[in-house]
mmCIF file of C-alpha atoms and ligand atoms in Angstrom:
data_model
loop_
_atom_site.group_PDB
_atom_site.id
_atom_site.type_symbol
_atom_site.label_atom_id
_atom_site.label_comp_id
_atom_site.label_asym_id
_atom_site.label_seq_id
_atom_site.Cartn_x
_atom_site.Cartn_y
_atom_site.Cartn_z
ATOM 1 C CA MET M 665 106.898 120.158 68.472
ATOM 2 C CA SER M 666 106.293 119.398 72.169
ATOM 3 C CA LEU M 667 108.421 116.777 73.941
ATOM 4 C CA LEU M 668 105.528 114.301 73.926
ATOM 5 C CA GLU M 669 104.936 114.813 70.210
ATOM 6 C CA GLN M 670 108.644 114.197 69.659
ATOM 7 C CA ILE M 671 108.462 110.985 71.699
ATOM 8 C CA ARG M 672 105.426 109.782 69.693
ATOM 9 C CA GLU M 673 107.284 110.597 66.469
ATOM 10 C CA LYS M 674 110.395 108.713 67.665
ATOM 11 C CA ALA M 675 108.217 105.703 68.561
ATOM 12 C CA ARG M 676 106.699 105.670 65.039
ATOM 13 C CA GLN M 677 110.175 105.136 63.607
ATOM 14 C CA LYS M 678 111.076 102.239 65.909
ATOM 15 C CA LYS M 679 110.838 98.538 65.160
ATOM 16 C CA LYS M 680 110.428 96.942 68.614
ATOM 17 C CA LYS M 681 106.850 98.013 69.148
ATOM 18 C CA ILE M 682 104.958 95.206 70.845
ATOM 19 C CA ILE M 683 103.554 96.693 74.036
ATOM 20 C CA VAL M 684 101.426 94.587 76.349
ATOM 21 C CA LEU M 685 98.500 96.300 78.080
ATOM 22 C CA PRO M 686 97.360 93.971 80.894
ATOM 23 C CA GLU M 687 94.304 96.070 81.804
ATOM 24 C CA GLY M 688 92.539 94.975 78.616
ATOM 25 C CA THR M 689 88.953 95.578 79.727
ATOM 26 C CA GLU M 690 89.618 99.064 81.063
ATOM 27 C CA GLU M 691 87.926 101.667 78.844
ATOM 28 C CA ARG M 692 90.777 104.209 78.528
ATOM 29 C CA THR M 693 93.190 101.368 77.766
ATOM 30 C CA VAL M 694 90.927 99.987 75.024
ATOM 31 C CA LYS M 695 90.637 103.460 73.447
ATOM 32 C CA ALA M 696 94.410 103.943 73.696
ATOM 33 C CA ALA M 697 95.040 100.595 71.954
ATOM 34 C CA GLU M 698 93.059 101.759 68.913
ATOM 35 C CA ILE M 699 95.024 105.042 68.743
ATOM 36 C CA LEU M 700 98.391 103.276 69.143
ATOM 37 C CA VAL M 701 97.641 101.158 66.081
ATOM 38 C CA LYS M 702 96.092 103.974 64.015
ATOM 39 C CA GLU M 703 99.038 106.299 64.682
ATOM 40 C CA GLN M 704 101.566 103.442 64.221
ATOM 41 C CA ILE M 705 103.121 104.195 67.606
ATOM 42 C CA ALA M 706 102.953 100.618 68.923
ATOM 43 C CA ASP M 707 101.528 97.154 68.288
ATOM 44 C CA PRO M 708 99.508 96.668 71.482
ATOM 45 C CA ILE M 709 98.402 93.382 73.011
ATOM 46 C CA LEU M 710 95.341 93.666 75.233
ATOM 47 C CA LEU M 711 95.040 91.055 77.981
ATOM 48 C CA GLY M 712 91.660 89.827 79.177
ATOM 49 C CA VAL M 713 88.770 87.495 78.400
ATOM 50 C CA GLU M 714 88.257 88.062 74.676
ATOM 51 C CA ASP M 715 84.462 88.539 74.800
ATOM 52 C CA GLU M 716 84.828 91.055 77.617
ATOM 53 C CA VAL M 717 87.513 93.062 75.808
ATOM 54 C CA THR M 718 85.570 93.116 72.522
ATOM 55 C CA GLY M 719 82.372 93.909 74.470
ATOM 56 C CA VAL M 720 83.988 97.013 75.959
ATOM 57 C CA ALA M 721 85.303 98.006 72.523
ATOM 58 C CA LYS M 722 81.859 97.570 70.954
ATOM 59 C CA ASN M 723 80.217 99.759 73.587
ATOM 60 C CA LEU M 724 82.823 102.443 72.979
ATOM 61 C CA GLY M 725 82.721 102.173 69.181
ATOM 62 C CA VAL M 726 86.408 101.261 69.168
ATOM 63 C CA ASP M 727 87.937 99.252 66.306
ATOM 64 C CA LEU M 728 90.202 96.496 67.676
ATOM 65 C CA SER M 729 90.493 94.557 64.402
ATOM 66 C CA LYS M 730 94.253 95.160 64.323
ATOM 67 C CA VAL M 731 94.855 94.602 68.051
ATOM 68 C CA ARG M 732 95.878 91.231 69.477
ATOM 69 C CA ILE M 733 93.819 90.085 72.439
ATOM 70 C CA ILE M 734 95.113 87.318 74.703
ATOM 71 C CA ASP M 735 93.217 85.718 77.549
ATOM 72 C CA PRO M 736 95.962 84.674 80.028
ATOM 73 C CA SER M 737 93.811 81.886 81.502
ATOM 74 C CA ARG M 738 93.394 80.202 78.078
ATOM 75 C CA ALA M 739 96.613 81.232 76.370
ATOM 76 C CA ALA M 740 98.510 78.573 74.402
ATOM 77 C CA ASP M 741 101.769 79.561 76.087
ATOM 78 C CA ALA M 742 100.345 79.692 79.648
ATOM 79 C CA GLU M 743 101.850 76.354 80.678
ATOM 80 C CA SER M 744 105.322 77.111 79.281
ATOM 81 C CA LEU M 745 105.315 80.552 80.910
ATOM 82 C CA ALA M 746 104.212 78.992 84.215
ATOM 83 C CA GLU M 747 107.115 76.540 83.992
ATOM 84 C CA LYS M 748 109.559 79.369 83.296
ATOM 85 C CA LEU M 749 108.159 81.375 86.206
ATOM 86 C CA TYR M 750 108.413 78.315 88.451
ATOM 87 C CA GLU M 751 112.072 77.733 87.459
ATOM 88 C CA MET M 752 112.864 81.366 88.140
ATOM 89 C CA ARG M 753 111.103 81.571 91.508
ATOM 90 C CA LYS M 754 111.274 78.041 92.973
ATOM 91 C CA SER M 755 114.246 79.037 95.120
ATOM 92 C CA LYS M 756 111.911 81.647 96.646
ATOM 93 C CA GLY M 757 109.434 78.893 97.544
ATOM 94 C CA LEU M 758 107.067 79.187 94.558
ATOM 95 C CA THR M 759 105.376 75.898 93.612
ATOM 96 C CA ILE M 760 104.377 74.936 90.057
ATOM 97 C CA ASP M 761 100.677 75.207 90.976
ATOM 98 C CA GLU M 762 101.218 78.704 92.347
ATOM 99 C CA ALA M 763 103.094 79.615 89.154
ATOM 100 C CA ARG M 764 100.171 78.310 87.033
ATOM 101 C CA ASN M 765 97.793 80.473 89.055
ATOM 102 C CA LEU M 766 100.038 83.528 88.875
ATOM 103 C CA VAL M 767 100.282 83.507 85.076
ATOM 104 C CA LYS M 768 96.486 83.742 84.926
ATOM 105 C CA ASN M 769 96.938 87.196 86.461
ATOM 106 C CA PRO M 770 97.365 89.610 83.504
ATOM 107 C CA LEU M 771 100.099 91.582 85.312
ATOM 108 C CA TYR M 772 102.204 88.416 85.769
ATOM 109 C CA TYR M 773 101.341 87.052 82.307
ATOM 110 C CA GLY M 774 102.256 90.409 80.740
ATOM 111 C CA SER M 775 105.554 90.574 82.648
ATOM 112 C CA MET M 776 106.378 87.061 81.458
ATOM 113 C CA LEU M 777 105.674 88.087 77.837
ATOM 114 C CA VAL M 778 108.212 90.886 78.241
ATOM 115 C CA TYR M 779 110.673 88.628 80.081
ATOM 116 C CA THR M 780 110.557 86.088 77.236
ATOM 117 C CA ASP M 781 110.826 88.812 74.542
ATOM 118 C CA ALA M 782 107.345 88.040 73.201
ATOM 119 C CA ALA M 783 106.651 91.727 73.938
ATOM 120 C CA HIS M 784 109.010 94.692 74.130
ATOM 121 C CA GLY M 785 107.394 96.566 76.999
ATOM 122 C CA LEU M 786 104.433 96.723 79.391
ATOM 123 C CA VAL M 787 102.161 99.588 80.395
ATOM 124 C CA ALA M 788 99.660 99.284 83.280
ATOM 125 C CA GLY M 789 98.406 101.190 86.280
ATOM 126 C CA ALA M 790 95.132 102.719 85.058
ATOM 127 C CA ILE M 791 93.337 100.528 87.623
ATOM 128 C CA ASN M 792 96.208 98.893 89.545
ATOM 129 C CA THR M 793 98.479 100.516 92.141
ATOM 130 C CA THR M 794 102.162 101.219 91.460
ATOM 131 C CA GLY M 795 103.083 98.374 93.817
ATOM 132 C CA ASP M 796 100.817 95.892 91.997
ATOM 133 C CA VAL M 797 102.308 96.827 88.610
ATOM 134 C CA LEU M 798 105.865 96.780 89.901
ATOM 135 C CA ARG M 799 105.963 93.572 91.935
ATOM 136 C CA PRO M 800 105.513 91.047 89.059
ATOM 137 C CA ALA M 801 107.973 93.020 86.914
ATOM 138 C CA LEU M 802 110.562 93.176 89.699
ATOM 139 C CA GLN M 803 110.223 89.445 90.295
ATOM 140 C CA THR M 804 110.516 88.424 86.624
ATOM 141 C CA ILE M 805 112.033 91.067 84.335
ATOM 142 C CA LYS M 806 114.347 92.322 87.109
ATOM 143 C CA THR M 807 116.955 95.053 86.823
ATOM 144 C CA ALA M 808 119.237 96.004 83.934
ATOM 145 C CA PRO M 809 122.855 94.750 84.005
ATOM 146 C CA GLY M 810 124.927 96.767 86.473
ATOM 147 C CA VAL M 811 121.814 98.195 88.160
ATOM 148 C CA SER M 812 120.365 96.814 91.381
ATOM 149 C CA VAL M 813 117.527 99.224 92.007
ATOM 150 C CA VAL M 814 114.469 100.213 89.994
ATOM 151 C CA SER M 815 113.316 103.778 90.534
ATOM 152 C CA GLY M 816 110.658 106.141 89.203
ATOM 153 C CA SER M 817 111.376 109.496 87.613
ATOM 154 C CA PHE M 818 109.229 112.295 86.262
ATOM 155 C CA ILE M 819 109.943 114.604 83.372
ATOM 156 C CA MET M 820 108.853 118.005 84.721
ATOM 157 C CA ILE M 821 108.117 120.781 82.252
ATOM 158 C CA VAL M 822 107.734 124.085 84.075
ATOM 159 C CA PRO M 823 106.140 126.919 82.088
ATOM 160 C CA ASP M 824 107.953 130.290 81.798
ATOM 161 C CA CYS M 825 111.081 128.949 83.465
ATOM 162 C CA GLU M 826 114.663 129.520 82.376
ATOM 163 C CA LEU M 827 116.207 127.131 84.921
ATOM 164 C CA GLY M 828 117.293 123.562 84.096
ATOM 165 C CA ASP M 829 116.937 122.967 80.352
ATOM 166 C CA LYS M 830 114.624 125.918 79.693
ATOM 167 C CA GLY M 831 112.206 124.643 82.318
ATOM 168 C CA MET M 832 112.672 120.918 81.638
ATOM 169 C CA PHE M 833 113.897 118.683 84.460
ATOM 170 C CA ILE M 834 114.086 115.068 85.576
ATOM 171 C CA PHE M 835 113.020 114.443 89.193
ATOM 172 C CA ALA M 836 113.822 111.082 90.889
ATOM 173 C CA ASP M 837 113.049 108.912 92.778
ATOM 174 C CA CYS M 838 109.427 109.998 93.093
ATOM 175 C CA ALA M 839 107.721 106.608 92.945
ATOM 176 C CA VAL M 840 109.458 103.481 94.221
ATOM 177 C CA ASN M 841 112.046 103.396 97.038
ATOM 178 C CA PRO M 842 110.893 104.807 100.365
ATOM 179 C CA ASN M 843 114.360 105.048 101.903
ATOM 180 C CA PRO M 844 117.206 104.458 99.426
ATOM 181 C CA THR M 845 120.733 103.787 100.655
ATOM 182 C CA ALA M 846 123.678 105.894 99.472
ATOM 183 C CA GLU M 847 124.562 103.168 96.914
ATOM 184 C CA GLN M 848 120.983 103.121 95.652
ATOM 185 C CA LEU M 849 120.894 106.930 95.384
ATOM 186 C CA ALA M 850 124.043 106.803 93.246
ATOM 187 C CA GLU M 851 122.367 104.247 90.954
ATOM 188 C CA ILE M 852 119.196 106.324 90.795
ATOM 189 C CA ALA M 853 121.353 109.224 89.568
ATOM 190 C CA TYR M 854 122.842 106.986 86.871
ATOM 191 C CA SER M 855 119.451 105.653 85.707
ATOM 192 C CA SER M 856 117.985 109.170 85.705
ATOM 193 C CA ALA M 857 120.812 110.380 83.467
ATOM 194 C CA GLU M 858 119.909 107.581 81.057
ATOM 195 C CA THR M 859 116.239 108.662 81.106
ATOM 196 C CA ALA M 860 117.251 112.299 80.487
ATOM 197 C CA ARG M 861 119.259 111.287 77.436
ATOM 198 C CA SER M 862 116.950 108.681 75.917
ATOM 199 C CA LEU M 863 113.608 110.419 76.364
ATOM 200 C CA CYS M 864 114.439 114.130 76.534
ATOM 201 C CA GLY M 865 117.599 114.334 74.419
ATOM 202 C CA MET M 866 119.007 116.231 77.398
ATOM 203 C CA GLU M 867 122.679 116.322 78.496
ATOM 204 C CA PRO M 868 122.216 115.520 82.205
ATOM 205 C CA ARG M 869 123.676 117.761 84.924
ATOM 206 C CA ILE M 870 122.830 116.034 88.155
ATOM 207 C CA GLY M 871 122.286 117.545 91.599
ATOM 208 C CA MET M 872 122.177 115.314 94.696
ATOM 209 C CA LEU M 873 119.660 117.122 96.886
ATOM 210 C CA SER M 874 119.628 117.672 100.634
ATOM 211 C CA TYR M 875 118.607 120.335 103.148
ATOM 212 C CA SER M 876 122.299 121.252 103.264
ATOM 213 C CA THR M 877 124.692 122.720 100.670
ATOM 214 C CA LYS M 878 128.352 121.690 100.859
ATOM 215 C CA GLY M 879 128.349 121.199 104.608
ATOM 216 C CA SER M 880 126.078 124.133 105.572
ATOM 217 C CA GLY M 881 123.784 121.829 107.571
ATOM 218 C CA GLY M 882 126.544 120.476 109.792
ATOM 219 C CA LYS M 883 126.733 116.763 110.564
ATOM 220 C CA HIS M 884 123.642 114.590 110.291
ATOM 221 C CA GLU M 885 123.149 111.088 108.971
ATOM 222 C CA ASP M 886 120.760 112.342 106.262
ATOM 223 C CA ILE M 887 123.408 114.731 104.923
ATOM 224 C CA GLU M 888 126.110 112.061 105.242
ATOM 225 C CA LYS M 889 123.986 109.718 103.129
ATOM 226 C CA VAL M 890 123.725 112.223 100.263
ATOM 227 C CA LEU M 891 127.441 113.039 100.509
ATOM 228 C CA LYS M 892 128.330 109.367 100.371
ATOM 229 C CA ALA M 893 125.983 108.856 97.401
ATOM 230 C CA THR M 894 127.699 111.760 95.607
ATOM 231 C CA GLU M 895 131.137 110.220 96.208
ATOM 232 C CA ILE M 896 129.999 106.771 95.049
ATOM 233 C CA ALA M 897 128.389 108.184 91.897
ATOM 234 C CA LYS M 898 131.472 110.250 91.020
ATOM 235 C CA GLN M 899 133.704 107.236 91.462
ATOM 236 C CA ARG M 900 131.476 104.709 89.716
ATOM 237 C CA TYR M 901 130.287 106.915 86.859
ATOM 238 C CA PRO M 902 133.154 109.345 86.173
ATOM 239 C CA ASP M 903 131.547 110.558 82.926
ATOM 240 C CA LEU M 904 128.478 111.914 84.724
ATOM 241 C CA ILE M 905 128.260 115.651 85.361
ATOM 242 C CA LEU M 906 127.146 115.404 88.993
ATOM 243 C CA ASP M 907 127.683 117.123 92.328
ATOM 244 C CA GLY M 908 126.178 117.610 95.798
ATOM 245 C CA GLU M 909 125.066 117.846 98.425
ATOM 246 C CA PHE M 910 122.912 120.799 97.353
ATOM 247 C CA GLN M 911 119.799 122.503 98.586
ATOM 248 C CA ALA M 912 117.316 122.868 95.734
ATOM 249 C CA ASP M 913 118.009 126.591 95.272
ATOM 250 C CA ALA M 914 121.784 126.068 95.124
ATOM 251 C CA ALA M 915 121.248 123.307 92.563
ATOM 252 C CA LEU M 916 118.981 125.368 90.322
ATOM 253 C CA VAL M 917 119.686 129.089 90.623
ATOM 254 C CA PRO M 918 123.057 130.424 89.354
ATOM 255 C CA LYS M 919 123.088 133.406 91.738
ATOM 256 C CA VAL M 920 122.403 131.253 94.817
ATOM 257 C CA ALA M 921 124.940 128.679 93.612
ATOM 258 C CA LYS M 922 127.622 131.359 93.456
ATOM 259 C CA SER M 923 127.252 132.185 97.124
ATOM 260 C CA LYS M 924 126.414 128.734 98.538
ATOM 261 C CA ALA M 925 128.561 126.439 96.362
ATOM 262 C CA PRO M 926 131.205 128.653 94.734
ATOM 263 C CA GLY M 927 133.560 125.735 93.985
ATOM 264 C CA SER M 928 131.024 123.643 92.062
ATOM 265 C CA ASP M 929 130.644 123.821 88.299
ATOM 266 C CA VAL M 930 127.346 121.874 88.508
ATOM 267 C CA ALA M 931 125.559 124.026 91.103
ATOM 268 C CA GLY M 932 123.121 126.497 89.540
ATOM 269 C CA ARG M 933 122.902 124.450 86.307
ATOM 270 C CA VAL M 934 121.190 121.274 87.465
ATOM 271 C CA ASN M 935 118.546 119.672 85.224
ATOM 272 C CA VAL M 936 118.354 116.246 86.945
ATOM 273 C CA LEU M 937 117.288 116.440 90.603
ATOM 274 C CA ILE M 938 117.954 113.394 92.787
ATOM 275 C CA PHE M 939 115.922 113.546 96.000
ATOM 276 C CA PRO M 940 117.241 111.956 99.203
ATOM 277 C CA ASP M 941 114.160 109.784 99.760
ATOM 278 C CA LEU M 942 110.666 109.017 98.451
ATOM 279 C CA ASP M 943 108.940 111.472 100.807
ATOM 280 C CA ALA M 944 110.982 114.345 99.384
ATOM 281 C CA GLY M 945 110.725 113.171 95.766
ATOM 282 C CA ASN M 946 107.011 112.442 95.734
ATOM 283 C CA ILE M 947 106.066 115.607 97.657
ATOM 284 C CA GLY M 948 108.505 117.663 95.569
ATOM 285 C CA TYR M 949 107.140 116.688 92.181
ATOM 286 C CA LYS M 950 103.520 117.147 93.263
ATOM 287 C CA LEU M 951 104.251 120.636 94.658
ATOM 288 C CA VAL M 952 105.929 121.720 91.423
ATOM 289 C CA GLN M 953 103.103 120.185 89.388
ATOM 290 C CA ARG M 954 100.351 121.923 91.357
ATOM 291 C CA LEU M 955 101.942 125.224 92.383
ATOM 292 C CA ALA M 956 104.075 125.952 89.323
ATOM 293 C CA LYS M 957 101.495 124.354 86.981
ATOM 294 C CA ALA M 958 104.223 122.122 85.598
ATOM 295 C CA GLU M 959 103.502 119.221 83.294
ATOM 296 C CA ALA M 960 104.571 116.035 85.105
ATOM 297 C CA ILE M 961 105.247 113.116 82.762
ATOM 298 C CA GLY M 962 105.690 109.800 84.540
ATOM 299 C CA PRO M 963 106.406 107.932 86.644
ATOM 300 C CA ILE M 964 108.966 106.534 84.229
ATOM 301 C CA LEU M 965 110.302 103.309 85.676
ATOM 302 C CA GLN M 966 114.041 103.202 85.188
ATOM 303 C CA GLY M 967 116.674 100.586 85.884
ATOM 304 C CA MET M 968 114.465 97.679 84.742
ATOM 305 C CA ALA M 969 116.038 95.215 82.282
ATOM 306 C CA LYS M 970 113.173 95.896 79.859
ATOM 307 C CA PRO M 971 110.699 98.750 79.894
ATOM 308 C CA VAL M 972 107.696 98.599 82.185
ATOM 309 C CA ASN M 973 105.785 101.799 82.715
ATOM 310 C CA ASP M 974 103.296 102.672 85.376
ATOM 311 C CA LEU M 975 100.249 104.914 84.881
ATOM 312 C CA SER M 976 98.473 107.118 87.331
ATOM 313 C CA ARG M 977 94.959 105.856 88.087
ATOM 314 C CA GLY M 978 93.693 109.284 87.055
ATOM 315 C CA CYS M 979 95.325 108.947 83.630
ATOM 316 C CA SER M 980 93.662 109.966 80.385
ATOM 317 C CA VAL M 981 93.592 108.027 77.105
ATOM 318 C CA ASP M 982 96.257 110.425 75.821
ATOM 319 C CA ASP M 983 98.459 109.685 78.847
ATOM 320 C CA ILE M 984 98.322 105.952 78.075
ATOM 321 C CA VAL M 985 99.278 106.605 74.446
ATOM 322 C CA ASN M 986 102.189 108.807 75.565
ATOM 323 C CA VAL M 987 103.447 106.306 78.135
ATOM 324 C CA ALA M 988 103.258 103.482 75.572
ATOM 325 C CA ALA M 989 105.260 105.680 73.161
ATOM 326 C CA MET M 990 107.893 106.196 75.888
ATOM 327 C CA CYS M 991 107.970 102.449 76.424
ATOM 328 C CA VAL M 992 108.668 101.913 72.695
ATOM 329 C CA VAL M 993 111.459 104.517 72.718
ATOM 330 C CA LYS M 994 112.984 103.013 75.868
ATOM 331 C CA ALA M 995 112.796 99.492 74.403
ATOM 332 C CA GLN M 996 115.358 100.427 71.760
ATOM 333 C CA ALA M 997 117.598 102.491 74.055
HETATM 334 N N1 ACO X 209 114.521 97.684 92.674
HETATM 335 C C1 ACO X 209 114.829 96.421 92.314
HETATM 336 N N2 ACO X 209 114.263 95.333 92.881
HETATM 337 C C2 ACO X 209 113.383 95.557 93.870
HETATM 338 C C3 ACO X 209 113.018 96.845 94.313
HETATM 339 C C4 ACO X 209 113.629 97.938 93.657
HETATM 340 N N3 ACO X 209 113.348 99.191 93.967
HETATM 341 N N4 ACO X 209 112.099 96.735 95.306
HETATM 342 C C5 ACO X 209 111.894 95.407 95.483
HETATM 343 N N5 ACO X 209 112.659 94.712 94.633
HETATM 344 C C6 ACO X 209 112.691 93.259 94.432
HETATM 345 C C7 ACO X 209 113.001 92.520 95.708
HETATM 346 O O1 ACO X 209 114.371 92.353 95.853
HETATM 347 C C8 ACO X 209 112.262 91.223 95.481
HETATM 348 O O2 ACO X 209 113.026 90.394 94.645
HETATM 349 P P1 ACO X 209 113.007 88.816 94.901
HETATM 350 O O3 ACO X 209 111.601 88.429 95.242
HETATM 351 O O4 ACO X 209 113.485 88.239 93.599
HETATM 352 O O5 ACO X 209 113.939 88.596 96.041
HETATM 353 C C9 ACO X 209 111.049 91.613 94.647
HETATM 354 O O6 ACO X 209 111.377 92.889 94.057
HETATM 355 C C10 ACO X 209 109.796 91.788 95.457
HETATM 356 O O7 ACO X 209 110.156 92.585 96.553
HETATM 357 P P2 ACO X 209 109.273 92.730 97.836
HETATM 358 O O8 ACO X 209 110.092 93.417 98.857
HETATM 359 O O9 ACO X 209 108.619 91.445 98.165
HETATM 360 O O10 ACO X 209 108.147 93.655 97.255
HETATM 361 P P3 ACO X 209 107.414 94.755 98.005
HETATM 362 O O11 ACO X 209 106.136 94.173 98.423
HETATM 363 O O12 ACO X 209 108.228 95.467 99.007
HETATM 364 O O13 ACO X 209 107.172 95.776 96.811
HETATM 365 C C11 ACO X 209 107.527 97.827 95.765
HETATM 366 C C12 ACO X 209 108.178 96.505 96.203
HETATM 367 C C13 ACO X 209 106.256 97.486 95.028
HETATM 368 C C14 ACO X 209 108.435 98.576 94.835
HETATM 369 C C15 ACO X 209 107.244 98.650 97.033
HETATM 370 O O14 ACO X 209 108.467 99.096 97.552
HETATM 371 C C16 ACO X 209 106.346 99.835 96.841
HETATM 372 O O15 ACO X 209 105.133 99.660 96.851
HETATM 373 N N6 ACO X 209 106.949 101.078 96.742
HETATM 374 C C17 ACO X 209 106.212 102.344 96.763
HETATM 375 C C18 ACO X 209 105.317 102.522 95.570
HETATM 376 C C19 ACO X 209 104.432 103.694 95.783
HETATM 377 O O16 ACO X 209 103.392 103.580 96.424
HETATM 378 N N7 ACO X 209 104.828 104.867 95.247
HETATM 379 C C20 ACO X 209 104.172 106.113 95.420
HETATM 380 C C21 ACO X 209 103.025 106.276 94.497
HETATM 381 S S1 ACO X 209 103.522 106.459 92.846
HETATM 382 C C22 ACO X 209 103.280 108.100 92.509
HETATM 383 O O17 ACO X 209 102.754 108.886 93.235
HETATM 384 C C23 ACO X 209 103.847 108.561 91.231
#
């Protein structure tokens, strides 16, 4: 069974299954909602004007009889959610009228459903940018206890590869933080370990990546940052199997690790790669996806108090089903 089939199977067995899909008039999302119900992976809520959502479904021949549809601008709970949003954000200058307007936006309404436990997770991004999906969630659902930074990881499955966990890796941060601090990098390592365990059943071995291995690059603030992040992570999360700073080859390849990082028991065995910044992470995952023909599953948003998952705008119906299944699995983790 492939990893994604395993994740769908896990989701079927879970109880917290209410996943809100704010892009309720988007065709792939409507098709995915039908499949989620049919395959008992999730109980989706589609957001949008009811006639428009059902109109799209009718055109597509999709059966939404078992899918809840909520129109945020007419919802019975709109006023109470607006008041909650206002209470939460008034110190940031939000007025009650602005809050009322914001909850009419499906991305804010959906985030508030998750915040108030009326839904267990949110999946969007088929037509909205990562930033647009993230901002309402960051402002309302916020980060998990003990975590200050939300980041985005990818599960990378590289064909015909013996490195990592037989070709399976977690790459992070590939989606959110342009220039993380050393503290944030340490937290990204922690959250990525959690993703590796909960979604991949993987025992994480984490490499903090750089263009230098154990001092080979001399002194530079970029290397210092990764070194500091490694120290912080080791101190704060002593149970993690983690080391750095490593170049990618020293992290992944046992033979290279032996010569470049002979004292490290993590070098050469890494399956969770923590990139020093978003440029490196985003470019890195796309290169591996395109050149090594790897399957790239994500971005998986990690560190959020409750699961919110972003989609790529090029996503397929199947991708939406898979991401919703991940959301269900994460909701119980
Ligand atoms: N973790 C936790 N909280 C955060 C984070 C974070 N990474 N970033 C912002 N916040 C919080 C802020 O503290 C703020 O909270 P507050 O309003 O309660 O004080 C709130 O979120 C909003 O922050 P802003 O700074 O106003 O939001 P901003 O407009 O900077 O947006 C965002 C944040 C959306 C994450 C932005 O950094 C972004 O767009 N990142 C890049 C996304 C991207 O384009 N990725 C690449 C494409 S994805 C791909 O290829 C897979």
